[in-house]
PDB file of C-alpha atoms in Angstrom:
ATOM      1  CA  MET A   5       0.155  -0.107   0.033  1.00  0.00           C
ATOM      2  CA  ASP A   6       1.708   3.164  -1.351  1.00  0.00           C
ATOM      3  CA  LEU A   7       1.408   5.871  -3.450  1.00  0.00           C
ATOM      4  CA  PRO A   8       2.598   5.854  -7.219  1.00  0.00           C
ATOM      5  CA  ARG A   9       6.400   6.256  -7.446  1.00  0.00           C
ATOM      6  CA  ILE A  10       6.112   9.042  -9.617  1.00  0.00           C
ATOM      7  CA  PHE A  11       4.361  11.231  -7.065  1.00  0.00           C
ATOM      8  CA  THR A  12       6.943  10.422  -4.192  1.00  0.00           C
ATOM      9  CA  ILE A  13       9.649  11.377  -6.787  1.00  0.00           C
ATOM     10  CA  ARG A  14       8.033  14.677  -7.753  1.00  0.00           C
ATOM     11  CA  GLU A  15       7.182  15.688  -4.225  1.00  0.00           C
ATOM     12  CA  SER A  16      10.010  14.206  -2.100  1.00  0.00           C
ATOM     13  CA  GLY A  17      11.330  17.746  -1.290  1.00  0.00           C
ATOM     14  CA  HIS A  18       7.805  19.027  -0.307  1.00  0.00           C
ATOM     15  CA  ARG A  19       6.666  19.641   3.119  1.00  0.00           C
ATOM     16  CA  ILE A  20       3.522  20.691   2.193  1.00  0.00           C
ATOM     17  CA  HIS A  21       1.888  18.799  -0.609  1.00  0.00           C
ATOM     18  CA  ASN A  22      -0.532  21.376  -1.981  1.00  0.00           C
ATOM     19  CA  PRO A  23      -0.273  25.059  -3.063  1.00  0.00           C
ATOM     20  CA  LEU A  24      -0.505  26.812   0.493  1.00  0.00           C
ATOM     21  CA  THR A  25       2.692  28.279   1.925  1.00  0.00           C
ATOM     22  CA  PRO A  26       3.574  27.884   5.655  1.00  0.00           C
ATOM     23  CA  ASP A  27       2.455  31.506   6.283  1.00  0.00           C
ATOM     24  CA  LYS A  28      -0.987  30.641   4.719  1.00  0.00           C
ATOM     25  CA  PHE A  29      -1.392  27.544   6.939  1.00  0.00           C
ATOM     26  CA  ALA A  30      -0.395  29.355  10.031  1.00  0.00           C
ATOM     27  CA  THR A  31      -2.935  32.097   9.234  1.00  0.00           C
ATOM     28  CA  LEU A  32      -5.345  29.703   8.461  1.00  0.00           C
ATOM     29  CA  GLY A  33      -5.114  27.803  11.755  1.00  0.00           C
ATOM     30  CA  ALA A  34      -5.157  30.963  13.907  1.00  0.00           C
ATOM     31  CA  SER A  35      -8.373  32.095  12.117  1.00  0.00           C
ATOM     32  CA  LEU A  36     -10.321  28.923  13.153  1.00  0.00           C
ATOM     33  CA  ARG A  37     -10.154  30.255  16.831  1.00  0.00           C
ATOM     34  CA  LEU A  38     -10.013  26.979  18.334  1.00  0.00           C
ATOM     35  CA  PRO A  39      -8.478  26.399  21.764  1.00  0.00           C
ATOM     36  CA  ALA A  40      -5.350  24.418  22.686  1.00  0.00           C
ATOM     37  CA  GLY A  41      -6.267  20.815  22.968  1.00  0.00           C
ATOM     38  CA  THR A  42      -8.386  20.656  19.867  1.00  0.00           C
ATOM     39  CA  ARG A  43      -8.380  17.265  18.738  1.00  0.00           C
ATOM     40  CA  VAL A  44      -7.702  16.878  14.891  1.00  0.00           C
ATOM     41  CA  LEU A  45      -8.036  14.049  12.386  1.00  0.00           C
ATOM     42  CA  ASP A  46      -6.221  14.758   9.153  1.00  0.00           C
ATOM     43  CA  LEU A  47      -6.991  12.406   6.280  1.00  0.00           C
ATOM     44  CA  ALA A  48      -4.147  12.191   3.623  1.00  0.00           C
ATOM     45  CA  SER A  49      -2.128  14.185   5.772  1.00  0.00           C
ATOM     46  CA  GLY A  50       1.161  14.050   3.659  1.00  0.00           C
ATOM     47  CA  SER A  51       4.314  14.890   5.295  1.00  0.00           C
ATOM     48  CA  GLY A  52       2.420  16.278   8.296  1.00  0.00           C
ATOM     49  CA  GLU A  53       3.237  19.985   8.378  1.00  0.00           C
ATOM     50  CA  MET A  54      -0.293  21.248   8.938  1.00  0.00           C
ATOM     51  CA  LEU A  55      -0.821  18.921  11.902  1.00  0.00           C
ATOM     52  CA  CYS A  56       2.696  19.262  13.382  1.00  0.00           C
ATOM     53  CA  THR A  57       2.873  23.133  13.187  1.00  0.00           C
ATOM     54  CA  TRP A  58      -0.578  23.720  14.492  1.00  0.00           C
ATOM     55  CA  ALA A  59       0.421  21.443  17.399  1.00  0.00           C
ATOM     56  CA  ARG A  60       3.411  23.491  18.125  1.00  0.00           C
ATOM     57  CA  ASP A  61       1.885  26.862  17.476  1.00  0.00           C
ATOM     58  CA  LEU A  62      -1.840  26.331  18.600  1.00  0.00           C
ATOM     59  CA  GLY A  63      -1.673  23.269  21.045  1.00  0.00           C
ATOM     60  CA  PHE A  64      -3.549  20.987  18.961  1.00  0.00           C
ATOM     61  CA  THR A  65      -3.497  17.175  19.206  1.00  0.00           C
ATOM     62  CA  GLY A  66      -4.379  14.535  16.680  1.00  0.00           C
ATOM     63  CA  THR A  67      -3.676  12.135  14.147  1.00  0.00           C
ATOM     64  CA  GLY A  68      -2.791  11.960  10.506  1.00  0.00           C
ATOM     65  CA  VAL A  69      -3.382   9.129   7.981  1.00  0.00           C
ATOM     66  CA  ASP A  70      -1.652   8.832   4.528  1.00  0.00           C
ATOM     67  CA  ILE A  71      -1.002   6.098   2.239  1.00  0.00           C
ATOM     68  CA  GLY A  72       2.509   7.395   1.378  1.00  0.00           C
ATOM     69  CA  SER A  73       5.163   5.567   3.378  1.00  0.00           C
ATOM     70  CA  LEU A  74       7.820   8.223   2.803  1.00  0.00           C
ATOM     71  CA  PHE A  75       5.545  11.105   3.654  1.00  0.00           C
ATOM     72  CA  THR A  76       4.501   9.022   6.839  1.00  0.00           C
ATOM     73  CA  GLU A  77       8.176   8.675   7.715  1.00  0.00           C
ATOM     74  CA  GLN A  78       8.661  12.548   7.217  1.00  0.00           C
ATOM     75  CA  ALA A  79       5.689  13.430   9.222  1.00  0.00           C
ATOM     76  CA  ARG A  80       6.831  11.553  12.198  1.00  0.00           C
ATOM     77  CA  ALA A  81      10.321  13.006  11.635  1.00  0.00           C
ATOM     78  CA  ARG A  82       8.933  16.577  11.526  1.00  0.00           C
ATOM     79  CA  ALA A  83       6.927  15.775  14.702  1.00  0.00           C
ATOM     80  CA  ALA A  84       9.967  14.818  16.621  1.00  0.00           C
ATOM     81  CA  GLU A  85      11.876  17.834  15.086  1.00  0.00           C
ATOM     82  CA  LEU A  86       9.195  20.332  16.420  1.00  0.00           C
ATOM     83  CA  GLY A  87       8.983  18.701  19.565  1.00  0.00           C
ATOM     84  CA  VAL A  88       5.308  17.580  19.368  1.00  0.00           C
ATOM     85  CA  ALA A  89       5.745  13.678  19.045  1.00  0.00           C
ATOM     86  CA  ASP A  90       3.892  13.288  22.186  1.00  0.00           C
ATOM     87  CA  ARG A  91       0.688  15.249  20.838  1.00  0.00           C
ATOM     88  CA  VAL A  92       0.437  13.915  17.264  1.00  0.00           C
ATOM     89  CA  ASP A  93       0.723  10.686  15.734  1.00  0.00           C
ATOM     90  CA  PHE A  94       0.886   9.431  11.813  1.00  0.00           C
ATOM     91  CA  ILE A  95      -0.524   6.255  10.574  1.00  0.00           C
ATOM     92  CA  HIS A  96       0.536   4.729   7.202  1.00  0.00           C
ATOM     93  CA  GLY A  97      -2.678   3.423   5.616  1.00  0.00           C
ATOM     94  CA  ASP A  98      -5.529   4.249   3.363  1.00  0.00           C
ATOM     95  CA  ALA A  99      -7.556   7.306   4.454  1.00  0.00           C
ATOM     96  CA  ALA A 100     -10.471   6.243   2.499  1.00  0.00           C
ATOM     97  CA  GLY A 101     -12.978   4.938   4.931  1.00  0.00           C
ATOM     98  CA  HIS A 102     -10.826   5.717   8.011  1.00  0.00           C
ATOM     99  CA  VAL A 103     -12.980   6.821  11.315  1.00  0.00           C
ATOM    100  CA  ALA A 104     -11.564   8.150  14.537  1.00  0.00           C
ATOM    101  CA  ASP A 105     -11.752   5.915  17.444  1.00  0.00           C
ATOM    102  CA  ARG A 106     -13.637   8.766  19.171  1.00  0.00           C
ATOM    103  CA  PRO A 107     -15.019  12.131  17.914  1.00  0.00           C
ATOM    104  CA  VAL A 108     -12.701  14.796  16.928  1.00  0.00           C
ATOM    105  CA  ASP A 109     -13.268  18.710  16.954  1.00  0.00           C
ATOM    106  CA  LEU A 110     -11.667  19.161  13.637  1.00  0.00           C
ATOM    107  CA  ALA A 111     -11.738  16.843  10.751  1.00  0.00           C
ATOM    108  CA  ALA A 112      -9.813  17.599   7.789  1.00  0.00           C
ATOM    109  CA  CYS A 113      -8.971  16.404   4.065  1.00  0.00           C
ATOM    110  CA  VAL A 114      -6.860  18.966   2.607  1.00  0.00           C
ATOM    111  CA  GLY A 115      -6.430  18.172  -1.088  1.00  0.00           C
ATOM    112  CA  ALA A 116      -7.329  14.594  -1.397  1.00  0.00           C
ATOM    113  CA  THR A 117     -11.160  14.268  -2.126  1.00  0.00           C
ATOM    114  CA  TRP A 118     -10.492  11.347  -4.165  1.00  0.00           C
ATOM    115  CA  ILE A 119     -10.643   9.326  -0.816  1.00  0.00           C
ATOM    116  CA  GLY A 120     -14.284   9.797  -0.866  1.00  0.00           C
ATOM    117  CA  ASP A 121     -14.859   9.874  -4.447  1.00  0.00           C
ATOM    118  CA  GLY A 122     -15.456  13.690  -4.573  1.00  0.00           C
ATOM    119  CA  VAL A 123     -16.507  16.403  -2.113  1.00  0.00           C
ATOM    120  CA  ALA A 124     -19.619  15.027  -1.069  1.00  0.00           C
ATOM    121  CA  GLY A 125     -18.231  11.545  -0.173  1.00  0.00           C
ATOM    122  CA  THR A 126     -15.393  13.204   1.569  1.00  0.00           C
ATOM    123  CA  ILE A 127     -17.545  15.199   3.736  1.00  0.00           C
ATOM    124  CA  GLU A 128     -19.644  12.199   4.491  1.00  0.00           C
ATOM    125  CA  LEU A 129     -16.625  10.375   5.464  1.00  0.00           C
ATOM    126  CA  LEU A 130     -15.161  13.200   7.705  1.00  0.00           C
ATOM    127  CA  GLU A 131     -18.603  13.683   9.353  1.00  0.00           C
ATOM    128  CA  ARG A 132     -18.380  10.159  10.942  1.00  0.00           C
ATOM    129  CA  SER A 133     -15.340  11.364  12.919  1.00  0.00           C
ATOM    130  CA  LEU A 134     -16.528  14.680  13.872  1.00  0.00           C
ATOM    131  CA  ARG A 135     -18.366  15.666  16.892  1.00  0.00           C
ATOM    132  CA  PRO A 136     -21.645  17.669  16.661  1.00  0.00           C
ATOM    133  CA  GLY A 137     -20.853  21.370  16.207  1.00  0.00           C
ATOM    134  CA  GLY A 138     -17.032  20.499  15.065  1.00  0.00           C
ATOM    135  CA  LEU A 139     -15.251  22.074  12.300  1.00  0.00           C
ATOM    136  CA  MET A 140     -14.423  20.411   9.006  1.00  0.00           C
ATOM    137  CA  LEU A 141     -11.689  21.362   6.601  1.00  0.00           C
ATOM    138  CA  ILE A 142     -11.659  20.473   2.831  1.00  0.00           C
ATOM    139  CA  GLY A 143      -9.069  21.473   0.360  1.00  0.00           C
ATOM    140  CA  GLU A 144     -10.286  21.494  -3.179  1.00  0.00           C
ATOM    141  CA  PRO A 145      -9.394  22.886  -6.698  1.00  0.00           C
ATOM    142  CA  PHE A 146     -11.401  25.262  -8.576  1.00  0.00           C
ATOM    143  CA  TRP A 147     -11.399  27.189 -11.800  1.00  0.00           C
ATOM    144  CA  ARG A 148     -10.013  30.708 -11.342  1.00  0.00           C
ATOM    145  CA  GLN A 149     -11.611  31.266 -14.786  1.00  0.00           C
ATOM    146  CA  THR A 150     -13.509  28.554 -16.769  1.00  0.00           C
ATOM    147  CA  PRO A 151     -11.102  26.914 -19.410  1.00  0.00           C
ATOM    148  CA  PRO A 152     -12.300  27.897 -22.962  1.00  0.00           C
ATOM    149  CA  ASP A 153     -11.775  24.226 -24.142  1.00  0.00           C
ATOM    150  CA  GLU A 154     -10.905  20.642 -23.065  1.00  0.00           C
ATOM    151  CA  GLU A 155      -7.336  20.839 -24.010  1.00  0.00           C
ATOM    152  CA  THR A 156      -7.085  23.764 -21.508  1.00  0.00           C
ATOM    153  CA  ALA A 157      -8.739  21.740 -18.711  1.00  0.00           C
ATOM    154  CA  GLN A 158      -6.603  18.672 -19.490  1.00  0.00           C
ATOM    155  CA  GLY A 159      -3.452  21.095 -19.247  1.00  0.00           C
ATOM    156  CA  CYS A 160      -4.473  21.449 -15.896  1.00  0.00           C
ATOM    157  CA  HIS A 161      -4.538  17.757 -14.910  1.00  0.00           C
ATOM    158  CA  ALA A 162      -8.097  17.617 -14.917  1.00  0.00           C
ATOM    159  CA  THR A 163      -9.780  14.842 -17.257  1.00  0.00           C
ATOM    160  CA  SER A 164     -12.357  17.688 -18.511  1.00  0.00           C
ATOM    161  CA  THR A 165     -13.910  21.125 -17.569  1.00  0.00           C
ATOM    162  CA  ALA A 166     -16.439  19.495 -15.624  1.00  0.00           C
ATOM    163  CA  ASP A 167     -14.030  18.050 -12.948  1.00  0.00           C
ATOM    164  CA  PHE A 168     -14.038  21.327 -11.007  1.00  0.00           C
ATOM    165  CA  LEU A 169     -16.192  24.370 -10.297  1.00  0.00           C
ATOM    166  CA  VAL A 170     -15.741  28.045 -10.481  1.00  0.00           C
ATOM    167  CA  LEU A 171     -15.132  29.476  -6.698  1.00  0.00           C
ATOM    168  CA  HIS A 172     -18.622  30.649  -6.172  1.00  0.00           C
ATOM    169  CA  GLY A 173     -19.884  27.459  -7.473  1.00  0.00           C
ATOM    170  CA  LEU A 174     -17.857  25.298  -5.102  1.00  0.00           C
ATOM    171  CA  ILE A 175     -19.197  27.412  -2.131  1.00  0.00           C
ATOM    172  CA  GLU A 176     -22.703  26.889  -3.434  1.00  0.00           C
ATOM    173  CA  HIS A 177     -21.909  23.323  -3.558  1.00  0.00           C
ATOM    174  CA  PHE A 178     -20.910  23.141   0.175  1.00  0.00           C
ATOM    175  CA  GLN A 179     -24.010  24.885   0.881  1.00  0.00           C
ATOM    176  CA  ASP A 180     -26.117  22.682  -1.158  1.00  0.00           C
ATOM    177  CA  LEU A 181     -24.720  19.799   0.904  1.00  0.00           C
ATOM    178  CA  GLY A 182     -25.821  21.330   4.235  1.00  0.00           C
ATOM    179  CA  TYR A 183     -22.744  23.165   5.287  1.00  0.00           C
ATOM    180  CA  ASP A 184     -21.900  26.703   6.105  1.00  0.00           C
ATOM    181  CA  VAL A 185     -18.574  28.033   4.927  1.00  0.00           C
ATOM    182  CA  VAL A 186     -17.291  29.709   7.813  1.00  0.00           C
ATOM    183  CA  GLU A 187     -13.629  30.370   6.878  1.00  0.00           C
ATOM    184  CA  MET A 188     -11.469  29.875   3.699  1.00  0.00           C
ATOM    185  CA  MET A 189      -7.838  30.177   2.545  1.00  0.00           C
ATOM    186  CA  LEU A 190      -7.054  30.447  -0.992  1.00  0.00           C
ATOM    187  CA  ALA A 191      -3.560  29.789  -2.749  1.00  0.00           C
ATOM    188  CA  ASP A 192      -2.539  32.554  -4.940  1.00  0.00           C
ATOM    189  CA  GLN A 193      -0.168  32.410  -7.924  1.00  0.00           C
ATOM    190  CA  ASP A 194       2.935  32.960  -6.000  1.00  0.00           C
ATOM    191  CA  SER A 195       1.995  29.913  -3.705  1.00  0.00           C
ATOM    192  CA  TRP A 196       1.077  27.972  -6.727  1.00  0.00           C
ATOM    193  CA  ASP A 197       4.647  28.674  -8.107  1.00  0.00           C
ATOM    194  CA  ARG A 198       6.247  27.611  -4.972  1.00  0.00           C
ATOM    195  CA  TYR A 199       4.345  24.127  -4.989  1.00  0.00           C
ATOM    196  CA  ALA A 200       4.683  23.574  -8.899  1.00  0.00           C
ATOM    197  CA  ALA A 201       8.295  24.723  -9.291  1.00  0.00           C
ATOM    198  CA  ALA A 202       9.697  22.842  -6.228  1.00  0.00           C
ATOM    199  CA  GLN A 203       8.508  19.659  -8.164  1.00  0.00           C
ATOM    200  CA  TRP A 204      10.806  20.310 -11.157  1.00  0.00           C
ATOM    201  CA  LEU A 205      13.911  20.654  -9.003  1.00  0.00           C
ATOM    202  CA  SER A 206      13.038  17.552  -7.060  1.00  0.00           C
ATOM    203  CA  MET A 207      12.677  15.649 -10.396  1.00  0.00           C
ATOM    204  CA  ARG A 208      15.980  16.999 -11.933  1.00  0.00           C
ATOM    205  CA  ARG A 209      17.954  16.057  -8.912  1.00  0.00           C
ATOM    206  CA  TRP A 210      16.436  12.658  -8.912  1.00  0.00           C
ATOM    207  CA  LEU A 211      17.226  12.251 -12.573  1.00  0.00           C
ATOM    208  CA  ASP A 212      20.945  13.275 -11.896  1.00  0.00           C
ATOM    209  CA  GLU A 213      21.231  10.774  -9.102  1.00  0.00           C
ATOM    210  CA  ASN A 214      19.292   8.012 -10.753  1.00  0.00           C
ATOM    211  CA  PRO A 215      19.874   8.010 -14.560  1.00  0.00           C
ATOM    212  CA  ASP A 216      19.676   4.154 -14.890  1.00  0.00           C
ATOM    213  CA  ASP A 217      16.575   3.868 -13.028  1.00  0.00           C
ATOM    214  CA  GLU A 218      13.546   2.393 -15.047  1.00  0.00           C
ATOM    215  CA  MET A 219      11.511   5.432 -14.084  1.00  0.00           C
ATOM    216  CA  ALA A 220      14.150   7.947 -15.384  1.00  0.00           C
ATOM    217  CA  PRO A 221      12.228   8.245 -18.826  1.00  0.00           C
ATOM    218  CA  GLN A 222       8.938   8.890 -17.486  1.00  0.00           C
ATOM    219  CA  VAL A 223      10.523  11.454 -14.958  1.00  0.00           C
ATOM    220  CA  ARG A 224      12.535  13.127 -17.782  1.00  0.00           C
ATOM    221  CA  GLU A 225       9.325  13.339 -19.952  1.00  0.00           C
ATOM    222  CA  LYS A 226       7.360  15.162 -17.100  1.00  0.00           C
ATOM    223  CA  LEU A 227      10.224  17.614 -16.394  1.00  0.00           C
ATOM    224  CA  SER A 228      10.253  18.426 -20.008  1.00  0.00           C
ATOM    225  CA  LEU A 229       6.741  19.185 -20.238  1.00  0.00           C
ATOM    226  CA  GLU A 230       5.476  20.410 -16.774  1.00  0.00           C
ATOM    227  CA  PRO A 231       7.234  23.863 -16.538  1.00  0.00           C
ATOM    228  CA  ALA A 232       5.578  25.198 -19.829  1.00  0.00           C
ATOM    229  CA  ARG A 233       2.259  23.294 -19.289  1.00  0.00           C
ATOM    230  CA  TYR A 234       1.976  24.935 -15.943  1.00  0.00           C
ATOM    231  CA  ALA A 235       2.893  28.485 -17.166  1.00  0.00           C
ATOM    232  CA  ARG A 236       0.350  28.110 -20.178  1.00  0.00           C
ATOM    233  CA  TYR A 237      -2.601  26.378 -18.418  1.00  0.00           C
ATOM    234  CA  GLY A 238      -2.297  25.842 -14.506  1.00  0.00           C
ATOM    235  CA  ARG A 239      -1.228  29.017 -13.359  1.00  0.00           C
ATOM    236  CA  GLU A 240      -3.931  31.125 -15.274  1.00  0.00           C
ATOM    237  CA  TYR A 241      -6.787  28.881 -14.753  1.00  0.00           C
ATOM    238  CA  LEU A 242      -6.536  26.771 -11.736  1.00  0.00           C
ATOM    239  CA  GLY A 243      -7.460  27.939  -8.375  1.00  0.00           C
ATOM    240  CA  TRP A 244      -7.100  26.005  -4.953  1.00  0.00           C
ATOM    241  CA  GLY A 245      -8.440  26.551  -1.439  1.00  0.00           C
ATOM    242  CA  VAL A 246      -9.048  25.215   2.058  1.00  0.00           C
ATOM    243  CA  PHE A 247     -12.679  25.680   3.223  1.00  0.00           C
ATOM    244  CA  ALA A 248     -13.590  25.624   6.855  1.00  0.00           C
ATOM    245  CA  LEU A 249     -17.262  23.976   7.125  1.00  0.00           C
ATOM    246  CA  MET A 250     -19.927  23.534   9.867  1.00  0.00           C
ATOM    247  CA  LYS A 251     -23.013  21.500   9.371  1.00  0.00           C
ATOM    248  CA  ARG A 252     -26.327  23.318   9.632  1.00  0.00           C
TER     249      ARG A 252
END
């Protein structure tokens, strides 16, 4: 059980596996106005940066679950580095279907709604772990502007224009599912640049160190295509945000 190898090669140098910066995550955590001792479940927790820094800065506790073995190791190391290993733990496993052993105050899936086959299913999954009146965090892409054609959508790593909504449509979707949107933090083009461009350096360094690896041709192809494709499509059309929800 693990992530596809290309993903770990591409993002091995990331602490945050989405287009938010550390400053944005810090601002988001503070904006939720939750007390020290808040118990968190973070599904698809990646390298654990959100949970570890919020434990350090805000006094939260909790558990992260991620299918990536490398990222889980990095999360545990980060918890030790920040001195919060007694407050957070990280489980290597499939986040899809994972339910906390007791209700949590904050349930999150930041950028991996495929674990619930989309937004609605992920909200339903998170709700199973959330105490009544608790907060939910969903990270999800949206169109900054609607792509003019399917080629543009596919250049943003979507299968079609229908994969994502525009921002107001996404917010209305949350509302239609019975949730109030009570806070949000959006990526901007600079934070997108930091997320995307860091992948290129990781891929290049991996290629230099592993020229004869069976994955080298695939990594080389991605490195050859991704910078221009991102500049042409993703940077202009694709948005991303984390949305705080409370059930009505």
